[in-house]
């Protein structure tokens, strides 16, 4: 059964193209290690909430945009086997592919798919 890793983050709006390059380079590596699909989305209709919201969750600043991303894996097992390799791959190191955003404010998690149509 397929498995999904999901991410939400705040990226400085001025870094949109840097983020695109960072994400494109990383997607190549994720796919080499078994990911079926890597999707990166730039928020353009992300409402502010009163109790919760994407913006509040990532402590978005006025000069930042919210990104929403996911990686589709063939299974949780494939994802679990890939993760240590991804963490060691020099192409994903901060020196080679620096994150153009504050990594401390990224929300992430792994998800089992309940419905897929």
The first five atom37 places (N, CA, C, CB, O) and aatype in JSON, in Angstrom:
{
  "aatype": [20, 20, 20, 20, 20, 20, 20, 20, 20, 20, 20, 20, 20, 20, 20, 20, 20, 20, 20, 20, 20, 20, 20, 20, 20, 20, 20, 20, 20, 20, 20, 20, 20, 20, 20, 20, 20, 20, 20, 20, 20, 20, 20, 20, 20, 20, 20, 20, 20, 20, 20, 20, 20, 20, 20, 20, 20, 20, 20, 20, 20, 20, 20, 20, 20, 20, 20, 20, 20, 20, 20, 20, 20, 20, 20, 20, 20, 20, 20, 20, 20, 20, 20, 20, 20, 20, 20, 20, 20, 20, 20, 20, 20, 20, 20, 20, 20, 20, 20, 20, 20, 20, 20, 20, 20, 20, 20, 20, 20, 20, 20, 20, 20, 20, 20, 20, 20],
  "atom_mask": [
    [1, 1, 1, 1, 1],
    [1, 1, 1, 1, 1],
    [1, 1, 1, 1, 1],
    [1, 1, 1, 1, 1],
    [1, 1, 1, 1, 1],
    [1, 1, 1, 1, 1],
    [1, 1, 1, 1, 1],
    [1, 1, 1, 1, 1],
    [1, 1, 1, 1, 1],
    [1, 1, 1, 1, 1],
    [1, 1, 1, 1, 1],
    [1, 1, 1, 1, 1],
    [1, 1, 1, 1, 1],
    [1, 1, 1, 1, 1],
    [1, 1, 1, 1, 1],
    [1, 1, 1, 1, 1],
    [1, 1, 1, 1, 1],
    [1, 1, 1, 1, 1],
    [1, 1, 1, 1, 1],
    [1, 1, 1, 1, 1],
    [1, 1, 1, 1, 1],
    [1, 1, 1, 1, 1],
    [1, 1, 1, 1, 1],
    [1, 1, 1, 1, 1],
    [1, 1, 1, 1, 1],
    [1, 1, 1, 1, 1],
    [1, 1, 1, 1, 1],
    [1, 1, 1, 1, 1],
    [1, 1, 1, 1, 1],
    [1, 1, 1, 1, 1],
    [1, 1, 1, 1, 1],
    [1, 1, 1, 1, 1],
    [1, 1, 1, 1, 1],
    [1, 1, 1, 1, 1],
    [1, 1, 1, 1, 1],
    [1, 1, 1, 1, 1],
    [1, 1, 1, 1, 1],
    [1, 1, 1, 1, 1],
    [1, 1, 1, 1, 1],
    [1, 1, 1, 1, 1],
    [1, 1, 1, 1, 1],
    [1, 1, 1, 1, 1],
    [1, 1, 1, 1, 1],
    [1, 1, 1, 1, 1],
    [1, 1, 1, 1, 1],
    [1, 1, 1, 1, 1],
    [1, 1, 1, 1, 1],
    [1, 1, 1, 1, 1],
    [1, 1, 1, 1, 1],
    [1, 1, 1, 1, 1],
    [1, 1, 1, 1, 1],
    [1, 1, 1, 1, 1],
    [1, 1, 1, 1, 1],
    [1, 1, 1, 1, 1],
    [1, 1, 1, 1, 1],
    [1, 1, 1, 1, 1],
    [1, 1, 1, 1, 1],
    [1, 1, 1, 1, 1],
    [1, 1, 1, 1, 1],
    [1, 1, 1, 1, 1],
    [1, 1, 1, 1, 1],
    [1, 1, 1, 1, 1],
    [1, 1, 1, 1, 1],
    [1, 1, 1, 1, 1],
    [1, 1, 1, 1, 1],
    [1, 1, 1, 1, 1],
    [1, 1, 1, 1, 1],
    [1, 1, 1, 1, 1],
    [1, 1, 1, 1, 1],
    [1, 1, 1, 1, 1],
    [1, 1, 1, 1, 1],
    [1, 1, 1, 1, 1],
    [1, 1, 1, 1, 1],
    [1, 1, 1, 1, 1],
    [1, 1, 1, 1, 1],
    [1, 1, 1, 1, 1],
    [1, 1, 1, 1, 1],
    [1, 1, 1, 1, 1],
    [1, 1, 1, 1, 1],
    [1, 1, 1, 1, 1],
    [1, 1, 1, 1, 1],
    [1, 1, 1, 1, 1],
    [1, 1, 1, 1, 1],
    [1, 1, 1, 1, 1],
    [1, 1, 1, 1, 1],
    [1, 1, 1, 1, 1],
    [1, 1, 1, 1, 1],
    [1, 1, 1, 1, 1],
    [1, 1, 1, 1, 1],
    [1, 1, 1, 1, 1],
    [1, 1, 1, 1, 1],
    [1, 1, 1, 1, 1],
    [1, 1, 1, 1, 1],
    [1, 1, 1, 1, 1],
    [1, 1, 1, 1, 1],
    [1, 1, 1, 1, 1],
    [1, 1, 1, 1, 1],
    [1, 1, 1, 1, 1],
    [1, 1, 1, 1, 1],
    [1, 1, 1, 1, 1],
    [1, 1, 1, 1, 1],
    [1, 1, 1, 1, 1],
    [1, 1, 1, 1, 1],
    [1, 1, 1, 1, 1],
    [1, 1, 1, 1, 1],
    [1, 1, 1, 1, 1],
    [1, 1, 1, 1, 1],
    [1, 1, 1, 1, 1],
    [1, 1, 1, 1, 1],
    [1, 1, 1, 1, 1],
    [1, 1, 1, 1, 1],
    [1, 1, 1, 1, 1],
    [1, 1, 1, 1, 1],
    [1, 1, 1, 1, 1],
    [1, 1, 1, 1, 1],
    [1, 1, 1, 1, 1],
    [1, 1, 1, 1, 1]
  ],
  "atom_positions": [
    [[0.84, -1.18, 0.0], [0.0, 0.0, 0.0], [0.88, 1.24, 0.0], [-0.96, 0.0, 1.22], [1.86, 1.31, 0.74]],
    [[0.54, 2.23, -0.83], [1.34, 3.45, -0.92], [1.33, 4.21, 0.4], [0.81, 4.35, -2.05], [0.43, 4.03, 1.23]],
    [[2.33, 5.05, 0.57], [2.55, 5.78, 1.8], [2.94, 7.21, 1.42], [3.63, 5.11, 2.69], [3.57, 7.43, 0.38]],
    [[2.57, 8.18, 2.26], [2.82, 9.59, 1.95], [3.58, 10.26, 3.09], [1.5, 10.32, 1.69], [3.24, 10.1, 4.26]],
    [[4.6, 11.02, 2.73], [5.24, 11.96, 3.66], [4.71, 13.33, 3.28], [6.82, 11.89, 3.59], [4.76, 13.71, 2.11]],
    [[4.22, 14.09, 4.26], [3.67, 15.42, 4.01], [4.46, 16.5, 4.73], [2.22, 15.48, 4.42], [5.02, 16.25, 5.81]],
    [[4.5, 17.68, 4.15], [5.28, 18.79, 4.69], [4.54, 20.11, 4.51], [6.65, 18.86, 4.01], [3.88, 20.33, 3.49]],
    [[4.66, 20.98, 5.49], [4.19, 22.36, 5.39], [5.31, 23.22, 5.96], [2.81, 22.6, 6.17], [5.9, 22.88, 6.98]],
    [[5.62, 24.33, 5.29], [6.69, 25.21, 5.75], [6.39, 26.64, 5.31], [8.07, 24.74, 5.21], [5.54, 26.88, 4.46]],
    [[7.12, 27.57, 5.89], [7.09, 28.97, 5.48], [8.4, 29.26, 4.76], [6.88, 29.94, 6.72], [9.48, 28.97, 5.28]],
    [[8.29, 29.83, 3.57], [9.47, 30.14, 2.76], [9.44, 31.63, 2.45], [9.51, 29.28, 1.44], [8.4, 32.15, 2.05]],
    [[10.57, 32.33, 2.63], [10.57, 33.74, 2.23], [10.1, 33.86, 0.79], [11.99, 34.36, 2.41], [10.61, 33.18, -0.1]],
    [[9.14, 34.73, 0.57], [8.56, 34.9, -0.76], [9.64, 35.25, -1.79], [7.48, 35.99, -0.73], [9.55, 34.82, -2.94]],
    [[10.62, 35.99, -1.39], [11.72, 36.35, -2.29], [12.54, 35.13, -2.7], [12.63, 37.4, -1.64], [13.3, 35.2, -3.67]],
    [[12.43, 34.03, -1.98], [13.21, 32.82, -2.27], [12.44, 31.8, -3.11], [13.64, 32.17, -0.97], [12.83, 30.63, -3.17]],
    [[11.38, 32.22, -3.75], [10.56, 31.27, -4.51], [11.38, 30.46, -5.52], [9.44, 32.01, -5.24], [11.27, 29.24, -5.57]],
    [[12.19, 31.12, -6.31], [12.99, 30.41, -7.32], [14.08, 29.57, -6.67], [13.61, 31.4, -8.31], [14.39, 28.48, -7.15]],
    [[14.67, 30.06, -5.59], [15.66, 29.25, -4.85], [14.99, 27.99, -4.3], [16.31, 30.08, -3.69], [15.57, 26.9, -4.33]],
    [[13.78, 28.15, -3.79], [13.04, 27.0, -3.28], [12.74, 26.02, -4.41], [11.72, 27.45, -2.59], [12.9, 24.81, -4.23]],
    [[12.32, 26.52, -5.55], [12.02, 25.64, -6.69], [13.26, 24.82, -7.05], [11.54, 26.48, -7.91], [13.15, 23.61, -7.26]],
    [[14.41, 25.46, -7.13], [15.66, 24.77, -7.48], [16.0, 23.73, -6.4], [16.83, 25.79, -7.64], [16.35, 22.59, -6.72]],
    [[15.91, 24.14, -5.14], [16.17, 23.23, -4.01], [15.26, 22.01, -4.12], [15.95, 23.96, -2.65], [15.72, 20.87, -3.98]],
    [[13.98, 22.23, -4.35], [13.01, 21.15, -4.42], [13.24, 20.26, -5.63], [11.59, 21.72, -4.44], [13.13, 19.04, -5.53]],
    [[13.54, 20.85, -6.78], [13.8, 20.06, -7.98], [15.02, 19.16, -7.79], [14.02, 20.97, -9.19], [14.98, 17.98, -8.15]],
    [[16.08, 19.7, -7.22], [17.29, 18.91, -6.98], [17.02, 17.78, -5.99], [18.42, 19.79, -6.46], [17.48, 16.65, -6.19]],
    [[16.26, 18.08, -4.93], [15.96, 17.05, -3.94], [15.04, 15.99, -4.51], [15.32, 17.69, -2.71], [15.18, 14.81, -4.18]],
    [[14.09, 16.37, -5.36], [13.15, 15.41, -5.93], [13.87, 14.33, -6.73], [12.14, 16.12, -6.82], [13.48, 13.16, -6.68]],
    [[14.9, 14.71, -7.45], [15.68, 13.73, -8.2], [16.23, 12.65, -7.27], [16.83, 14.41, -8.96], [16.17, 11.46, -7.58]],
    [[16.76, 13.08, -6.14], [17.35, 12.15, -5.18], [16.27, 11.27, -4.55], [18.13, 12.91, -4.09], [16.46, 10.06, -4.44]],
    [[15.16, 11.86, -4.14], [14.07, 11.08, -3.55], [13.58, 10.0, -4.52], [12.9, 12.01, -3.15], [13.33, 8.87, -4.12]],
    [[13.46, 10.35, -5.79], [12.99, 9.38, -6.78], [14.02, 8.27, -7.0], [12.68, 10.08, -8.1], [13.65, 7.12, -7.23]],
    [[15.29, 8.61, -6.92], [16.33, 7.58, -7.05], [16.22, 6.54, -5.93], [17.72, 8.22, -7.04], [16.55, 5.37, -6.12]],
    [[15.77, 6.99, -4.76], [15.65, 6.09, -3.62], [14.26, 5.46, -3.49], [15.98, 6.83, -2.35], [13.94, 4.86, -2.47]],
    [[13.44, 5.6, -4.52], [12.19, 4.86, -4.54], [10.91, 5.65, -4.5], [12.19, 3.97, -3.45], [9.83, 5.06, -4.64]],
    [[10.96, 6.95, -4.3], [9.73, 7.75, -4.3], [9.06, 7.65, -5.66], [10.02, 9.23, -3.93], [9.72, 7.69, -6.7]],
    [[7.75, 7.53, -5.65], [6.99, 7.48, -6.9], [6.72, 8.86, -7.46], [5.68, 6.76, -6.68], [6.7, 9.07, -8.67]],
    [[6.52, 9.82, -6.55], [6.14, 11.17, -6.96], [6.53, 12.14, -5.86], [4.61, 11.26, -7.26], [6.43, 11.84, -4.67]],
    [[6.99, 13.32, -6.27], [7.3, 14.41, -5.35], [6.52, 15.62, -5.83], [8.87, 14.71, -5.29], [6.66, 16.04, -6.98]],
    [[5.7, 16.19, -4.95], [4.85, 17.33, -5.31], [5.19, 18.5, -4.38], [3.33, 16.96, -5.22], [5.18, 18.35, -3.16]],
    [[5.48, 19.64, -4.97], [5.78, 20.86, -4.21], [4.77, 21.93, -4.63], [7.25, 21.34, -4.45], [4.65, 22.23, -5.82]],
    [[4.06, 22.5, -3.68], [3.02, 23.5, -3.98], [3.33, 24.81, -3.27], [1.62, 22.98, -3.56], [3.73, 24.82, -2.1]],
    [[3.15, 25.92, -3.99], [3.37, 27.26, -3.45], [2.0, 27.86, -3.16], [4.18, 28.17, -4.46], [1.17, 27.99, -4.06]],
    [[1.75, 28.23, -1.92], [0.44, 28.76, -1.52], [0.07, 30.04, -2.24], [0.42, 28.99, -0.05], [0.86, 30.97, -2.33]],
    [[-1.17, 30.08, -2.74], [-1.67, 31.33, -3.31], [-3.07, 31.65, -2.82], [-1.65, 31.27, -4.84], [-3.63, 32.69, -3.16]],
    [[-3.65, 30.76, -2.02], [-4.95, 31.0, -1.4], [-4.94, 30.29, -0.04], [-6.14, 30.48, -2.31], [-5.6, 29.27, 0.15]],
    [[-4.17, 30.85, 0.88], [-3.96, 30.24, 2.19], [-4.5, 31.21, 3.25], [-2.43, 29.92, 2.44], [-3.78, 32.09, 3.72]],
    [[-5.77, 31.04, 3.61], [-6.4, 31.99, 4.52], [-5.8, 31.94, 5.94], [-7.88, 31.73, 4.59], [-5.36, 30.9, 6.42]],
    [[-5.81, 33.09, 6.57], [-5.4, 33.19, 7.97], [-6.52, 32.62, 8.83], [-5.07, 34.67, 8.37], [-7.7, 32.83, 8.53]],
    [[-6.17, 31.93, 9.87], [-7.18, 31.38, 10.77], [-7.31, 32.19, 12.04], [-6.85, 29.96, 11.1], [-6.5, 33.06, 12.32]],
    [[-8.34, 31.89, 12.79], [-8.53, 32.51, 14.1], [-8.03, 31.59, 15.21], [-10.01, 32.87, 14.33], [-7.56, 32.06, 16.25]],
    [[-8.12, 30.28, 14.99], [-7.66, 29.3, 15.97], [-6.47, 28.51, 15.43], [-8.81, 28.34, 16.36], [-5.46, 28.35, 16.11]],
    [[-6.6, 28.02, 14.18], [-5.51, 27.31, 13.52], [-5.48, 27.68, 12.04], [-5.66, 25.76, 13.69], [-6.49, 28.11, 11.48]],
    [[-4.33, 27.5, 11.43], [-4.18, 27.7, 9.98], [-2.79, 27.22, 9.61], [-4.41, 29.2, 9.57], [-1.94, 27.02, 10.47]],
    [[-2.57, 27.04, 8.31], [-1.23, 26.7, 7.85], [-0.25, 27.79, 8.28], [-1.21, 26.52, 6.32], [0.83, 27.48, 8.78]],
    [[-0.63, 29.04, 8.1], [0.27, 30.15, 8.44], [0.64, 30.15, 9.9], [-0.38, 31.48, 8.08], [1.8, 30.36, 10.26]],
    [[-0.35, 29.93, 10.76], [-0.08, 29.9, 12.2], [0.81, 28.71, 12.56], [-1.4, 29.85, 12.99], [1.7, 28.82, 13.4]],
    [[0.55, 27.59, 11.94], [1.29, 26.37, 12.27], [2.78, 26.51, 11.98], [0.74, 25.19, 11.49], [3.61, 25.96, 12.71]],
    [[3.14, 27.24, 10.92], [4.55, 27.39, 10.57], [5.11, 28.75, 10.97], [4.74, 27.17, 9.08], [6.22, 29.11, 10.58]],
    [[4.33, 29.51, 11.73], [4.74, 30.83, 12.2], [5.19, 31.72, 11.03], [5.89, 30.7, 13.23], [6.24, 32.36, 11.07]],
    [[4.33, 31.74, 10.0], [4.63, 32.52, 8.8], [4.78, 33.99, 9.13], [3.54, 32.32, 7.74], [3.96, 34.57, 9.85]],
    [[5.83, 34.6, 8.6], [6.06, 36.03, 8.75], [5.45, 36.75, 7.54], [7.6, 36.34, 8.89], [5.18, 36.11, 6.52]],
    [[5.24, 38.06, 7.64], [4.59, 38.8, 6.54], [5.3, 38.66, 5.18], [4.51, 40.25, 6.9], [4.65, 38.76, 4.14]],
    [[6.6, 38.45, 5.19], [7.34, 38.36, 3.92], [7.56, 36.91, 3.48], [8.69, 39.05, 4.06], [8.45, 36.63, 2.68]],
    [[6.73, 35.99, 4.0], [6.87, 34.57, 3.66], [5.59, 34.02, 3.03], [7.24, 33.76, 4.91], [4.51, 34.58, 3.18]],
    [[5.76, 32.92, 2.32], [4.64, 32.18, 1.74], [4.65, 30.77, 2.3], [4.73, 32.16, 0.18], [5.68, 30.26, 2.72]],
    [[3.48, 30.14, 2.3], [3.36, 28.77, 2.79], [3.54, 27.8, 1.62], [1.98, 28.55, 3.48], [2.99, 28.0, 0.54]],
    [[4.33, 26.75, 1.86], [4.44, 25.67, 0.89], [3.8, 24.42, 1.49], [5.93, 25.4, 0.48], [3.8, 24.22, 2.7]],
    [[3.26, 23.61, 0.61], [2.61, 22.35, 0.99], [3.18, 21.3, 0.05], [1.02, 22.44, 0.91], [3.09, 21.44, -1.17]],
    [[3.75, 20.25, 0.6], [4.46, 19.28, -0.23], [4.14, 17.87, 0.23], [5.96, 19.52, -0.19], [3.79, 17.63, 1.38]],
    [[4.27, 16.92, -0.71], [4.17, 15.54, -0.31], [5.0, 14.67, -1.23], [2.71, 15.08, -0.31], [5.27, 15.0, -2.38]],
    [[5.4, 13.54, -0.66], [6.17, 12.54, -1.39], [5.37, 11.25, -1.32], [7.63, 12.36, -0.82], [5.0, 10.8, -0.23]],
    [[5.12, 10.66, -2.46], [4.38, 9.4, -2.53], [5.39, 8.26, -2.67], [3.36, 9.4, -3.73], [6.24, 8.26, -3.56]],
    [[5.28, 7.29, -1.77], [6.15, 6.12, -1.76], [5.34, 4.87, -2.09], [6.85, 5.96, -0.38], [4.13, 4.86, -1.86]],
    [[5.97, 3.83, -2.63], [5.24, 2.6, -2.9], [4.75, 1.91, -1.63], [6.11, 1.65, -3.68], [3.74, 1.2, -1.65]],
    [[5.46, 2.13, -0.51], [5.08, 1.54, 0.77], [5.86, 2.24, 1.88], [5.36, 0.0, 0.79], [6.84, 2.94, 1.63]],
    [[5.4, 2.05, 3.11], [6.12, 2.59, 4.26], [7.49, 1.94, 4.37], [5.32, 2.38, 5.56], [8.46, 2.59, 4.77]],
    [[7.57, 0.67, 4.01], [8.85, -0.04, 4.1], [9.89, 0.57, 3.15], [8.64, -1.53, 3.77], [11.05, 0.75, 3.53]],
    [[9.47, 0.89, 1.92], [10.39, 1.52, 0.97], [10.84, 2.87, 1.52], [9.73, 1.69, -0.43], [12.02, 3.21, 1.47]],
    [[9.89, 3.63, 2.05], [10.22, 4.93, 2.64], [11.2, 4.78, 3.8], [8.94, 5.64, 3.13], [12.17, 5.53, 3.89]],
    [[10.95, 3.82, 4.68], [11.83, 3.61, 5.84], [13.23, 3.16, 5.43], [11.22, 2.57, 6.78], [14.21, 3.53, 6.07]],
    [[13.33, 2.38, 4.37], [14.64, 1.97, 3.87], [15.37, 3.15, 3.23], [14.49, 0.82, 2.86], [16.6, 3.25, 3.31]],
    [[14.62, 4.03, 2.58], [15.24, 5.15, 1.88], [15.73, 6.25, 2.82], [14.26, 5.74, 0.91], [16.75, 6.88, 2.55]],
    [[15.02, 6.48, 3.92], [15.34, 7.64, 4.77], [16.79, 7.69, 5.25], [14.43, 7.62, 5.97], [17.42, 8.74, 5.12]],
    [[17.36, 6.62, 5.79], [18.77, 6.72, 6.21], [19.71, 7.03, 5.04], [19.2, 5.42, 6.89], [20.69, 7.76, 5.2]],
    [[19.4, 6.48, 3.88], [20.22, 6.74, 2.7], [20.09, 8.2, 2.26], [19.81, 5.8, 1.54], [21.07, 8.82, 1.87]],
    [[18.87, 8.73, 2.33], [18.64, 10.13, 1.97], [19.4, 11.06, 2.91], [17.14, 10.45, 2.0], [19.98, 12.06, 2.47]],
    [[19.39, 10.74, 4.19], [20.07, 11.59, 5.17], [21.59, 11.59, 4.97], [19.73, 11.12, 6.59], [22.26, 12.55, 5.33]],
    [[22.12, 10.52, 4.4], [23.56, 10.41, 4.16], [23.97, 10.89, 2.77], [24.0, 8.99, 4.34], [25.16, 11.1, 2.52]],
    [[23.02, 11.07, 1.87], [23.35, 11.44, 0.5], [23.9, 12.86, 0.46], [22.11, 11.31, -0.41], [23.23, 13.79, 0.88]],
    [[25.13, 13.04, -0.05], [25.74, 14.38, -0.06], [24.98, 15.4, -0.91], [27.16, 14.28, -0.58], [25.14, 16.6, -0.71]],
    [[24.15, 14.93, -1.84], [23.38, 15.87, -2.66], [22.3, 16.58, -1.87], [22.74, 15.14, -3.84], [21.76, 17.6, -2.31]],
    [[21.97, 16.05, -0.68], [20.95, 16.69, 0.16], [21.57, 17.41, 1.35], [19.96, 15.65, 0.65], [20.85, 17.92, 2.21]],
    [[22.88, 17.46, 1.42], [23.53, 18.12, 2.54], [23.31, 19.63, 2.47], [25.04, 17.81, 2.57], [23.15, 20.18, 1.38]],
    [[23.3, 20.3, 3.61], [23.11, 21.76, 3.61], [24.18, 22.5, 2.8], [23.11, 22.28, 5.03], [23.92, 23.59, 2.28]],
    [[25.36, 21.93, 2.7], [26.43, 22.58, 1.93], [26.14, 22.5, 0.42], [27.79, 21.93, 2.24], [26.42, 23.44, -0.31]],
    [[25.59, 21.38, -0.02], [25.32, 21.16, -1.44], [23.98, 21.75, -1.87], [25.35, 19.69, -1.76], [23.88, 22.37, -2.92]],
    [[22.96, 21.55, -1.04], [21.6, 21.98, -1.39], [20.97, 22.68, -0.17], [20.71, 20.76, -1.84], [20.09, 22.12, 0.48]],
    [[21.44, 23.9, 0.13], [20.94, 24.58, 1.33], [19.44, 24.89, 1.26], [21.71, 25.87, 1.53], [18.91, 25.23, 0.2]],
    [[18.79, 24.75, 2.41], [17.36, 25.06, 2.47], [17.17, 26.57, 2.43], [16.7, 24.45, 3.75], [17.76, 27.27, 3.26]],
    [[16.38, 27.09, 1.5], [16.15, 28.54, 1.43], [15.0, 28.97, 2.35], [15.85, 28.95, -0.01], [14.21, 29.85, 2.0]],
    [[14.92, 28.34, 3.53], [13.87, 28.64, 4.51], [14.33, 28.11, 5.86], [12.5, 28.0, 4.09], [15.35, 27.42, 5.95]],
    [[13.59, 28.43, 6.9], [13.92, 28.01, 8.26], [13.42, 26.59, 8.5], [13.31, 28.99, 9.3], [12.22, 26.37, 8.69]],
    [[14.31, 25.64, 8.48], [13.96, 24.24, 8.65], [13.36, 23.91, 10.0], [15.15, 23.39, 8.43], [12.72, 22.87, 10.15]],
    [[13.54, 24.77, 10.98], [12.98, 24.53, 12.32], [11.46, 24.72, 12.34], [13.63, 25.46, 13.34], [10.79, 24.29, 13.28]],
    [[10.93, 25.38, 11.29], [9.49, 25.64, 11.25], [8.76, 24.76, 10.23], [9.23, 27.1, 10.94], [7.65, 25.08, 9.81]],
    [[9.39, 23.67, 9.84], [8.75, 22.72, 8.93], [7.92, 21.75, 9.75], [9.81, 21.96, 8.06], [8.37, 21.23, 10.77]],
    [[6.7, 21.51, 9.3], [5.85, 20.49, 9.91], [5.85, 19.31, 8.95], [4.38, 21.03, 10.18], [5.67, 19.48, 7.75]],
    [[6.06, 18.12, 9.48], [6.11, 16.96, 8.6], [5.56, 15.73, 9.31], [7.54, 16.7, 8.13], [5.46, 15.69, 10.54]],
    [[5.2, 14.74, 8.52], [4.73, 13.49, 9.08], [4.49, 12.48, 7.98], [3.46, 13.71, 9.9], [4.39, 12.83, 6.8]],
    [[4.4, 11.23, 8.39], [4.11, 10.14, 7.47], [2.66, 9.71, 7.62], [5.04, 8.95, 7.72], [2.12, 9.67, 8.72]],
    [[2.04, 9.38, 6.49], [0.6, 9.1, 6.49], [0.28, 7.85, 5.67], [-0.17, 10.3, 5.94], [0.79, 7.63, 4.57]],
    [[-0.58, 7.04, 6.25], [-1.16, 5.89, 5.6], [-2.34, 6.4, 4.78], [-1.6, 4.8, 6.64], [-3.11, 7.23, 5.26]],
    [[-2.5, 5.93, 3.57], [-3.61, 6.37, 2.73], [-4.87, 5.58, 3.09], [-3.26, 6.2, 1.23], [-4.85, 4.35, 3.1]],
    [[-5.95, 6.29, 3.38], [-7.23, 5.65, 3.68], [-8.09, 5.51, 2.44], [-7.97, 6.44, 4.74], [-8.71, 4.48, 2.23]],
    [[-8.13, 6.57, 1.62], [-8.94, 6.57, 0.41], [-8.08, 7.17, -0.72], [-10.28, 7.39, 0.61], [-7.45, 8.21, -0.55]],
    [[-8.08, 6.5, -1.84], [-7.37, 7.01, -3.02], [-8.22, 6.69, -4.24], [-5.91, 6.4, -3.14], [-8.43, 5.51, -4.55]],
    [[-8.71, 7.7, -4.91], [-9.6, 7.48, -6.06], [-9.06, 8.15, -7.29], [-11.01, 8.0, -5.78], [-9.66, 8.07, -8.36]]
  ]
}
